[in-house]
XYZ file of N, CA and C in Angstrom:
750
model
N 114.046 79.764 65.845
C 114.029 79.066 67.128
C 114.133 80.079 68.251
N 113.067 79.815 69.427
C 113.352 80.814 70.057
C 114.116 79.940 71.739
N 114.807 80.609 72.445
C 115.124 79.483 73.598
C 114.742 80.135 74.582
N 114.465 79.761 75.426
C 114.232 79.707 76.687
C 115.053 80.277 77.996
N 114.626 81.620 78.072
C 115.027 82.448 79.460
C 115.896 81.071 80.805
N 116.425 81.959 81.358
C 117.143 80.544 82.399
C 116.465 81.432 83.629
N 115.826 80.361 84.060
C 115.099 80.655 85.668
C 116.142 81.196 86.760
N 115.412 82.480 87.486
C 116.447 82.909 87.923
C 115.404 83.788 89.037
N 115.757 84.038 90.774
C 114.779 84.453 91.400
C 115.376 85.927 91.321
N 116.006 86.925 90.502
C 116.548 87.666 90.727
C 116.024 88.779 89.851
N 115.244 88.861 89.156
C 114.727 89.330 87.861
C 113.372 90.082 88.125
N 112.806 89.644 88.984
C 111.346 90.416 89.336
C 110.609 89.909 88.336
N 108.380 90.436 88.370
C 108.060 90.235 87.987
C 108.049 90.383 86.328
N 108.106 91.120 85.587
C 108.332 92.110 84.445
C 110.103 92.292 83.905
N 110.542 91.434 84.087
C 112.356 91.583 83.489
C 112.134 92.116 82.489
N 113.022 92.985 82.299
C 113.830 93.461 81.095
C 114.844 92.197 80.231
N 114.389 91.478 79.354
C 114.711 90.195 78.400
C 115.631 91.018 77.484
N 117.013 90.180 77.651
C 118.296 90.718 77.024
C 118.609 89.465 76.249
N 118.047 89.350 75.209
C 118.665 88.363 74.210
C 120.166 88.240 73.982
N 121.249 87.399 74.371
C 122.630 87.037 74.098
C 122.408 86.248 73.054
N 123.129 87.226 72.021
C 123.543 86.257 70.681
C 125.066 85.961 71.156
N 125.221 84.289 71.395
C 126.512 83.849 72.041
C 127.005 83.414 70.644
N 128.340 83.728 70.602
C 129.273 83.466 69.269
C 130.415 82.512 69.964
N 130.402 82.379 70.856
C 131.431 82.045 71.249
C 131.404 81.060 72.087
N 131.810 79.798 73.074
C 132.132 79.208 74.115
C 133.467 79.489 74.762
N 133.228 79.260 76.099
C 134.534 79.516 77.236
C 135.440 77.938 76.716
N 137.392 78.303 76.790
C 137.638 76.885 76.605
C 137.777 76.098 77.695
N 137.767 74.770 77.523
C 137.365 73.859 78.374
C 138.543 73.857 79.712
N 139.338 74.872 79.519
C 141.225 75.260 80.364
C 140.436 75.708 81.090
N 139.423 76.697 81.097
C 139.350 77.657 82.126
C 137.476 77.385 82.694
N 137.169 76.385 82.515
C 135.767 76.247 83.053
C 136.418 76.398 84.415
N 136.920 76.148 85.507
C 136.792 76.594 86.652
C 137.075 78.172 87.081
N 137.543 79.012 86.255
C 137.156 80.405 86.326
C 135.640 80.842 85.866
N 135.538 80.026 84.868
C 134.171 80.479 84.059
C 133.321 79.460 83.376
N 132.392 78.951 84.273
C 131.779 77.610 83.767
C 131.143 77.957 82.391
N 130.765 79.017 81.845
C 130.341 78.966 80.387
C 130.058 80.515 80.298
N 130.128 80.805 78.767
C 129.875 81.747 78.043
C 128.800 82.888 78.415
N 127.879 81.988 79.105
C 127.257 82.559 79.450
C 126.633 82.887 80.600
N 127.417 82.162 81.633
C 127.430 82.698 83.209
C 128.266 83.702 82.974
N 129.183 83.774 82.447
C 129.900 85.371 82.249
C 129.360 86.667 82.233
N 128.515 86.541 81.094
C 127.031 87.136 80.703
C 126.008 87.457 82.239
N 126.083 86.463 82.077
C 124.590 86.650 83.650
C 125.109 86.725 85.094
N 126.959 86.797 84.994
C 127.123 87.403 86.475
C 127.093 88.586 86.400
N 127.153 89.226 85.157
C 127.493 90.383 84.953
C 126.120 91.339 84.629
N 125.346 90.836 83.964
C 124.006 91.374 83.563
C 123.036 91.153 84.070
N 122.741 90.127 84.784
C 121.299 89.699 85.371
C 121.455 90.493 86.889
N 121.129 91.809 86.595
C 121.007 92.180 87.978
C 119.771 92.039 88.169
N 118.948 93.268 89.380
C 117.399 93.039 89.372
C 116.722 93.890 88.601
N 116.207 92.779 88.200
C 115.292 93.379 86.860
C 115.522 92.736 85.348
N 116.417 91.967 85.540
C 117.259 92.148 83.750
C 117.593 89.788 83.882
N 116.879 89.335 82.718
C 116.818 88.438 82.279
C 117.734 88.206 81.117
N 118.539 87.040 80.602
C 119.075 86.912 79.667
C 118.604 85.833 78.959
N 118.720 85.661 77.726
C 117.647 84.623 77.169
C 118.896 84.198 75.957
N 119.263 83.204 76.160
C 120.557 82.572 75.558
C 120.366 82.034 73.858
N 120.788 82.676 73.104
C 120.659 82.323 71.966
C 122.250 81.591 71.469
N 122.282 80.395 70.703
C 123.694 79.352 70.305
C 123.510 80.270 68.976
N 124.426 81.138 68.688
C 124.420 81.680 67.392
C 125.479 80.885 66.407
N 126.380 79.999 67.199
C 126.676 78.701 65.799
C 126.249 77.661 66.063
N 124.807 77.701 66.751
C 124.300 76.464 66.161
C 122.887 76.447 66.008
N 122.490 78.187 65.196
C 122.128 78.591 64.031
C 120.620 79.469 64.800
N 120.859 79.187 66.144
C 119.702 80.141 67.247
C 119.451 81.341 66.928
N 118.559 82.294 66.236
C 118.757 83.706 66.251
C 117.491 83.956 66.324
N 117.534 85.274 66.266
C 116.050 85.287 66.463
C 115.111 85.514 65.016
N 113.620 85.212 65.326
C 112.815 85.587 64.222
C 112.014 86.692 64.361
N 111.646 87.247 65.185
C 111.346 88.966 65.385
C 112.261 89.560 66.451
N 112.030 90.707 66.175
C 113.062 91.744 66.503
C 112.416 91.838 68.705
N 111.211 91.818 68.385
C 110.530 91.987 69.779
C 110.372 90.864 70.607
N 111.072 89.762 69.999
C 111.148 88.200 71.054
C 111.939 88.627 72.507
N 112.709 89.499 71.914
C 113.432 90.465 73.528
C 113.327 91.719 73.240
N 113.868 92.443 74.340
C 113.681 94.015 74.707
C 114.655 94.340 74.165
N 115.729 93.657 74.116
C 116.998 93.776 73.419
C 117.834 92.719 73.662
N 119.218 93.071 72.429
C 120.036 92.133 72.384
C 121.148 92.555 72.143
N 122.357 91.253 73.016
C 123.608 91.383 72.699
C 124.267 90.734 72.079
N 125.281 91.069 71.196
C 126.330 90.367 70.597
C 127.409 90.400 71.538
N 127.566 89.035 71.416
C 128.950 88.515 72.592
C 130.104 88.924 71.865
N 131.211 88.966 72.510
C 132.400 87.913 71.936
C 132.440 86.909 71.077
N 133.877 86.605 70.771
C 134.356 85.273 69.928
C 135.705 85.709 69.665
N 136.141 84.317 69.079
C 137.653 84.401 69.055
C 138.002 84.461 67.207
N 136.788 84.492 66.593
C 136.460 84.770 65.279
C 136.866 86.240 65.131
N 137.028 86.546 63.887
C 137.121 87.707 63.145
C 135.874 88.077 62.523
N 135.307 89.400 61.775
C 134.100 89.669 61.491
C 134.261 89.213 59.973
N 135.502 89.375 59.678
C 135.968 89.688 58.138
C 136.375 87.915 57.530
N 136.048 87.055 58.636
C 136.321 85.284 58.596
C 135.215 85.007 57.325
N 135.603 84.143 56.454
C 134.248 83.740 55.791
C 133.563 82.624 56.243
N 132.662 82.981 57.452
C 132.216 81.859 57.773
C 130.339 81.764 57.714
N 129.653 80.925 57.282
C 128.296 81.213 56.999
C 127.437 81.650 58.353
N 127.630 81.733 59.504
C 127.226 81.547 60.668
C 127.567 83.539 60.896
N 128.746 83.991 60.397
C 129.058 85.353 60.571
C 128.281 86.108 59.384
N 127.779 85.706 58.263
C 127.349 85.875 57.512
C 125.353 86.054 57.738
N 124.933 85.054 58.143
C 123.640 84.921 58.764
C 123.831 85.608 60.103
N 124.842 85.972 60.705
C 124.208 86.906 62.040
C 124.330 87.993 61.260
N 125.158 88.542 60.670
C 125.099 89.889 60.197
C 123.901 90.295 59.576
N 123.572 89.308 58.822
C 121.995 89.626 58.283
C 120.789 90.066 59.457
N 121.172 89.047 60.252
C 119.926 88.963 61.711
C 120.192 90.792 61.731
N 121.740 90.822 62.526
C 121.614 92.499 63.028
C 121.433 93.538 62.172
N 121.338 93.019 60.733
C 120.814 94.597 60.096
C 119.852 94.595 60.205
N 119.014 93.673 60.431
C 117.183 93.481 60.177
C 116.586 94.082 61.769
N 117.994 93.675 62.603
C 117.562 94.462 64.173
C 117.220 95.667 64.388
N 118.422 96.508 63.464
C 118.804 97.866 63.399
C 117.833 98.270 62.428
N 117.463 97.507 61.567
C 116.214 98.374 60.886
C 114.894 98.630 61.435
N 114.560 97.484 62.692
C 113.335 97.543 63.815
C 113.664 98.614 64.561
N 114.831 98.721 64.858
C 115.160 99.927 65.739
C 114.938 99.334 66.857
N 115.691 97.845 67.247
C 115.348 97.255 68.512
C 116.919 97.957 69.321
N 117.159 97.747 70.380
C 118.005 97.769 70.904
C 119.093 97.075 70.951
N 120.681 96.964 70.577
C 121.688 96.361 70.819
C 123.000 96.878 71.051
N 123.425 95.744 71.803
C 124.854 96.157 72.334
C 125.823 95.204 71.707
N 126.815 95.669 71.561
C 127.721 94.696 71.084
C 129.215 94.618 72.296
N 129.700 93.636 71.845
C 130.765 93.671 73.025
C 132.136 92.714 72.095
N 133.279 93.991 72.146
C 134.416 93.104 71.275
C 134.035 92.355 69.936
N 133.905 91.439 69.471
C 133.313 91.034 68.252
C 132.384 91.685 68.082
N 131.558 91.364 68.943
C 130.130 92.095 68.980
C 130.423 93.571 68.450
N 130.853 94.215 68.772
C 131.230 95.495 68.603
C 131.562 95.751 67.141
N 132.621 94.864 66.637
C 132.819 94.636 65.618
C 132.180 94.572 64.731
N 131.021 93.659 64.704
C 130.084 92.942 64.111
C 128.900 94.123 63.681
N 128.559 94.593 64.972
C 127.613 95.694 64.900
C 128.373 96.703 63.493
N 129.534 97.164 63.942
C 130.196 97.884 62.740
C 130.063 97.617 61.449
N 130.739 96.274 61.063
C 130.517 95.469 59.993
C 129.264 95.524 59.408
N 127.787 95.125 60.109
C 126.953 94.673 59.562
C 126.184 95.832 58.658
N 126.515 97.088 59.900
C 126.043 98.240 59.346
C 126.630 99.649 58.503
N 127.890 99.027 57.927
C 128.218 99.877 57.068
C 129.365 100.237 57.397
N 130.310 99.952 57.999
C 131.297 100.118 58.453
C 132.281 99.487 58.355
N 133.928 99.383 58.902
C 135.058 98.196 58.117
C 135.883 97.818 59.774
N 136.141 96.674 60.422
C 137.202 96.472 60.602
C 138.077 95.514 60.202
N 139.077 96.230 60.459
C 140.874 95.117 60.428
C 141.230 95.028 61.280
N 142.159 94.199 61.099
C 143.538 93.860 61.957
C 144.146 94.776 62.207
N 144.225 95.446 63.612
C 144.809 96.461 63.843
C 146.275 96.382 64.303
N 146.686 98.160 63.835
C 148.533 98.107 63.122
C 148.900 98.356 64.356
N 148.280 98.431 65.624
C 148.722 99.216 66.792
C 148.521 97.745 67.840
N 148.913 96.350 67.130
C 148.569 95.119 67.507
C 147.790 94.562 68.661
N 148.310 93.716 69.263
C 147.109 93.618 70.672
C 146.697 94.344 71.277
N 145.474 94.685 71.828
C 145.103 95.371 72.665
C 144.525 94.386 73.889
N 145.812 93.896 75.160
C 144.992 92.955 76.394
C 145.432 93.691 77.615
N 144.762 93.354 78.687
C 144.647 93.648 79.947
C 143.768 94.879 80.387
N 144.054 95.432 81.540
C 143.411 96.417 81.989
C 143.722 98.294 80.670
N 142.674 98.405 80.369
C 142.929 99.364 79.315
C 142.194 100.700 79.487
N 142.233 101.873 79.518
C 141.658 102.785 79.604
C 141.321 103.801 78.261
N 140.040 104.577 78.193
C 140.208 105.532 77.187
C 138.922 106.714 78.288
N 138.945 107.802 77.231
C 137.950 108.261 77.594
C 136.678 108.458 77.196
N 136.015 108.941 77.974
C 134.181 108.589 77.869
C 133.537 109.917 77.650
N 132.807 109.984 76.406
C 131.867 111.464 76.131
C 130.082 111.500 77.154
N 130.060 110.610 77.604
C 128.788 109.722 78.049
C 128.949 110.306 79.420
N 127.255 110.742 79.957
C 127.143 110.663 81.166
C 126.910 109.117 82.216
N 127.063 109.082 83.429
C 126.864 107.783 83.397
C 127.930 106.977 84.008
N 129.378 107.468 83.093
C 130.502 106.724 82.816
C 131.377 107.568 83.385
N 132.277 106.916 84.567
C 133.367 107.851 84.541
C 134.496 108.112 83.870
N 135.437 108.456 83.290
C 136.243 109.342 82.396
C 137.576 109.399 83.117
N 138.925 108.730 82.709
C 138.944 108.084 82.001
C 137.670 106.312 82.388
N 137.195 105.956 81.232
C 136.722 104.422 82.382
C 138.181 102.987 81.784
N 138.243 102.134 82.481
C 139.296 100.943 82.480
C 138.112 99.924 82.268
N 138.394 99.167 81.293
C 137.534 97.792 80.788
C 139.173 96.803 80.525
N 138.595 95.482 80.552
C 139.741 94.413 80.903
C 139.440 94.497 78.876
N 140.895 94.152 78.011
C 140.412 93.787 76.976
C 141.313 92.881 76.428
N 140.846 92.231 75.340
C 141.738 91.251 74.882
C 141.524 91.248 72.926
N 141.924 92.029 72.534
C 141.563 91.759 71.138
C 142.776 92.327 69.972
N 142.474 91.750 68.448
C 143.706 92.200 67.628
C 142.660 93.063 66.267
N 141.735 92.687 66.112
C 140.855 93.731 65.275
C 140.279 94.730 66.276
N 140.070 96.217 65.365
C 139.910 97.066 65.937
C 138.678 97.836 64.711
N 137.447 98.651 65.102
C 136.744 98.854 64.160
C 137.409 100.197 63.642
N 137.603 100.320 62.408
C 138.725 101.435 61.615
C 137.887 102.323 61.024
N 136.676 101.967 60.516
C 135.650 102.706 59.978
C 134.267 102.781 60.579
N 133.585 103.585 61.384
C 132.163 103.700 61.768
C 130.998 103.523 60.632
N 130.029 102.834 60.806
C 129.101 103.050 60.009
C 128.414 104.554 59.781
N 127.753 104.735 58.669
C 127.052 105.720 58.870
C 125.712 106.518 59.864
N 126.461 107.280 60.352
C 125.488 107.991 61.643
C 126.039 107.730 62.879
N 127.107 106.850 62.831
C 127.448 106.142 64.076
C 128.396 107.757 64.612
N 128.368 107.954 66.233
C 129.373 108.495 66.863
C 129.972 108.163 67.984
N 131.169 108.393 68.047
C 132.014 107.733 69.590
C 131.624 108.349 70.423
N 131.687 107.819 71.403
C 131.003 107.668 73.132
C 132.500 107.482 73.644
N 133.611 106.838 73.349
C 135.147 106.485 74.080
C 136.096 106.319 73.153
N 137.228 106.392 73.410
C 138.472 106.769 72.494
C 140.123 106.595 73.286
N 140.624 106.027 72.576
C 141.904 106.387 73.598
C 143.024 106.509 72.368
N 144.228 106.817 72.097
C 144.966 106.769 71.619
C 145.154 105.453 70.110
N 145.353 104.337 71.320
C 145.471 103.181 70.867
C 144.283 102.426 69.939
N 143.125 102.931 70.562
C 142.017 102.611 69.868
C 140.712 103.671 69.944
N 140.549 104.547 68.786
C 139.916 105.623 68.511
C 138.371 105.512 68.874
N 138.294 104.315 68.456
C 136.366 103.596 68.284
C 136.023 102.942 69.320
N 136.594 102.955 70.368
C 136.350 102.346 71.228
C 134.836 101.974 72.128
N 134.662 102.737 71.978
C 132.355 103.120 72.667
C 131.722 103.697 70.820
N 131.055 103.181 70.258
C 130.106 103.792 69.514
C 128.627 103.925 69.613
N 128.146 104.756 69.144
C 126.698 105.035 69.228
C 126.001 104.793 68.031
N 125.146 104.340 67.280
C 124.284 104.633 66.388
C 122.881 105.004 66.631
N 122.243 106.057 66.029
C 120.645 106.433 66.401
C 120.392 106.189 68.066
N 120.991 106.152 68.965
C 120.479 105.935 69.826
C 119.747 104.441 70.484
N 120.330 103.671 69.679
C 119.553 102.223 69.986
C 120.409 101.033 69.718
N 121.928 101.260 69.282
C 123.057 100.532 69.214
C 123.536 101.049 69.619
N 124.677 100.226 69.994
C 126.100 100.666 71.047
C 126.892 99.678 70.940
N 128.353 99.841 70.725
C 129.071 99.578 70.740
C 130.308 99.168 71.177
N 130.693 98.221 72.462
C 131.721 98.337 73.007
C 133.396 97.637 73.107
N 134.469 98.163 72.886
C 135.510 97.373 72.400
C 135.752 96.419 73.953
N 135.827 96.526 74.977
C 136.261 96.038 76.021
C 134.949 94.788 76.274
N 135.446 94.112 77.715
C 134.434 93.251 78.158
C 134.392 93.463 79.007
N 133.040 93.903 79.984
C 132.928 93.831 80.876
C 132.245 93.200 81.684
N 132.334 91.779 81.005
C 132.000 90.501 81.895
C 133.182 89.629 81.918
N 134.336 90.180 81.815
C 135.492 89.232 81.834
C 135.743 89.860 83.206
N 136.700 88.599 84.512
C 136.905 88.783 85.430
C 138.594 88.539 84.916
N 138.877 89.537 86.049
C 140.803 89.762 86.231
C 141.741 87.877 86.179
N 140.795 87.590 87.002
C 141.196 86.071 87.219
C 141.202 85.057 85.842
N 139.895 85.539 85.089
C 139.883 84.251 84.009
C 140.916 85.318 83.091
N 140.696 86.458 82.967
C 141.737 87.104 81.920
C 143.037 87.286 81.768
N 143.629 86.714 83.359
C 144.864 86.088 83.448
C 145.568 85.169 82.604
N 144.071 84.161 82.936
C 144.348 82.659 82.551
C 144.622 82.691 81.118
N 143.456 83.546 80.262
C 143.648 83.742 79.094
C 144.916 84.029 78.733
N 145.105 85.571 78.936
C 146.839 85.948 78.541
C 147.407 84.757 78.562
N 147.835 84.077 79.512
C 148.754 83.375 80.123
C 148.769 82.370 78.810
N 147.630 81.825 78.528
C 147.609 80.760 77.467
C 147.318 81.413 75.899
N 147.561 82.305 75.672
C 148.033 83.277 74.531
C 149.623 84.034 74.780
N 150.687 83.536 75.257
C 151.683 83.671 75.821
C 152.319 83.669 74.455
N 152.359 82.419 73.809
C 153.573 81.994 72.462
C 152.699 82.611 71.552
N 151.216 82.956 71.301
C 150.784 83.769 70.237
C 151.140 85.358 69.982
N 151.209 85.930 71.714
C 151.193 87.440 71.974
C 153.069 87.810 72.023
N 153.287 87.132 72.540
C 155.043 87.416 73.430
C 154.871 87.655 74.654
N 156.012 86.878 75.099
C 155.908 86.985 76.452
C 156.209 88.689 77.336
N 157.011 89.457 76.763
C 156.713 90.642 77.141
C 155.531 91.672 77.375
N 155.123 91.623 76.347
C 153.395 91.959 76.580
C 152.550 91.187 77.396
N 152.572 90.471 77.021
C 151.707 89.797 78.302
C 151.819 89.851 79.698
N 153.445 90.226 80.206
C 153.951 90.389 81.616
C 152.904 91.593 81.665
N 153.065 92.908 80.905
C 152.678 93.808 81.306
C 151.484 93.798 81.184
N 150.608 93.382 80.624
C 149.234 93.134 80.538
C 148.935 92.434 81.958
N 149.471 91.448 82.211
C 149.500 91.246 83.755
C 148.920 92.011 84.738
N 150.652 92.473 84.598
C 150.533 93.864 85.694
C 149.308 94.737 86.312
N 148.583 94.957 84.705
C 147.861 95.811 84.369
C 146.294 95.414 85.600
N 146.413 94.137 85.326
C 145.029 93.446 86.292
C 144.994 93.749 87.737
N 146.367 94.543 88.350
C 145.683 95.045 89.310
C 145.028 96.534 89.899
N 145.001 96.972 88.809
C 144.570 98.107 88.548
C 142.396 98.110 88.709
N 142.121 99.032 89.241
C 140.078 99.224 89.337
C 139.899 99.126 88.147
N 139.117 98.442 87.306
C 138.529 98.510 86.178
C 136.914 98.677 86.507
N 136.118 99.202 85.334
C 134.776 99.530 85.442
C 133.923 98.609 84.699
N 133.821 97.023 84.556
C 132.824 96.282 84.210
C 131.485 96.432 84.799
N 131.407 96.472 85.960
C 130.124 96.832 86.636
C 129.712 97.962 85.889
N 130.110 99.155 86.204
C 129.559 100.334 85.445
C 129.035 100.101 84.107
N 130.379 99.648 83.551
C 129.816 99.744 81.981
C 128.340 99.042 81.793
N 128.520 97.737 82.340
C 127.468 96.989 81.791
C 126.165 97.481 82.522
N 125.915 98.274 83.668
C 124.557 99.039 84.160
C 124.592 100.458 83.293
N 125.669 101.029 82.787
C 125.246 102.039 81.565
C 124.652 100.752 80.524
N 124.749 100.440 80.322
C 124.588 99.439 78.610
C 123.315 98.846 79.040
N 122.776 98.474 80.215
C 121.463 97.956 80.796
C 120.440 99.593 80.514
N 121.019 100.503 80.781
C 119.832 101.698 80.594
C 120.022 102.146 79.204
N 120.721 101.981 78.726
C 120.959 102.072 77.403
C 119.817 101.768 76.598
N 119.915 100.254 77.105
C 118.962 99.550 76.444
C 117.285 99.877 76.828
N 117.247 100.388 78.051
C 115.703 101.085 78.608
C 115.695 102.387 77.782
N 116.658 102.947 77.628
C 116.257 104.393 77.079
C 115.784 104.209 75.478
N 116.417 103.403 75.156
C 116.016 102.740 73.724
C 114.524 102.688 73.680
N 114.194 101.352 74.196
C 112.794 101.084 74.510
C 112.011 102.142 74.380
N 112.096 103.083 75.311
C 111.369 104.287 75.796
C 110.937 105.315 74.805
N 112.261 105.160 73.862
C 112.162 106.249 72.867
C 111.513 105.639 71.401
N 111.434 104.222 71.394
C 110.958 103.425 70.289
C 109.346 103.180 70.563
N 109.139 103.034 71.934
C 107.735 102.025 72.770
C 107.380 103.126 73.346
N 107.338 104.360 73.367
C 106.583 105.244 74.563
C 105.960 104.392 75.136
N 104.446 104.110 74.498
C 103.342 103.453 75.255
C 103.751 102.150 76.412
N 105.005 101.420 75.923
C 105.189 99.785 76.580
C 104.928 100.573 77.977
């Protein structure tokens, strides 16, 4: 099934088509921070030039060639990679068959995960437990400034790289943080389409799961510059340099 780009006067003639494999929905607490999953996505990505083309990856949307977009992302979710669920099972298949086209993808938090997972790699539940709020590591990448701050919210962490894969960011707390493979995956632990405001809301209602101590300071942490913008216009050329080096001719 393929779906349908969302009309948008912002994109120019010729967009760059960013397939979102969405794993996830926003909960229904916080639609007035974030009306859906994927306005998150497209406040953050649809700059000029760049189209997003919404794929329901649990409710079984993926794609059937690798070139239906220029590239694609794996979202979020509040899933684990390591869940046995048939839906995590059939995307993983989709993204090895991506990575064997040598199309372009990004992953983001699960996504990130997932990318790991699918291609040879392990995560767990990490021993160094939550990782939420404003978070920093550093960046091997031009592009990116060093240290960069992404808002994050997660308890798996990828522990093992696939083969060929190398880090791009790192911090203490979480080693894998940016990965690279061949030049045409990427990997990122943070989100940088989450806003300070809805990631409040979140913490706030992960309070009795996290403890309330952590979470104060995770708080805190939100008023600190974080680099979502950046990241996600590195991860937009990312995805052109890909192209470029796969498509000379396009």
């Amino acid at each position: 099934m393929v779906p349908t780009a969302w009309d948008t006067d912002r994109t120019g003639d010729n967009p760059l088509r960013l397939g979102l494999l969405r794993c996830d929905e926003i909960d229904e607490r916080f639609r007035d921070l974030a009306p859906s999953a994927l306005e998150l996505y497209r406040w953050t990505f649809e700059t000029d030039g760049v189209r997003l083309v919404d794929y329901d990856v649990l409710a079984g949307e993926l794609p059937e060639d690798p070139d239906e977009c220029d590239g694609w992302i794996i979202t979020g979710s509040r899933a684990s990679v390591y869940d046995d669920e048939p839906w995590i099972r059939t995307l993983s298949e989709a993204v090895s068959r991506l990575h064997d086209a040598r199309a372009p993808i990004i992953g983001i938090c699960f996504g990130h995960q997932l990318l790991a997972h699918a291609l040879g790699g392990q995560t767990a539940r990490s021993e160094q437990g939550w990782g939420i709020g404003a978070r920093e590591f550093e960046t091997r990448v031009e592009g990116l400034p060093s240290p960069v701050s992404l808002l994050m919210s997660h308890q798996d962490q990828v522990i093992e790289l696939p083969p060929s894969a190398r880090v791009l960011g790192s911090s203490e707390y979480c080693p894998n943080a940016i990965f690279a493979i061949d030049d045409h995956a990427v990997g990122v632990q943070g989100h940088p389409e989450f806003t300070p405001e809805y990631m409040a809301a979140l913490l706030r209602s992960r309070t009795g799961r996290i403890g309330a101590e952590p979470v104060a300071r995770a708080l805190e942490s939100l008023d600190r510059e974080t680099h979502g913008r950046e990241v996600a216009a590195w991860l937009v050329d990312f995805v052109r340099r890909a192209r470029a080096d796969v498509r000379p001719d396009d």
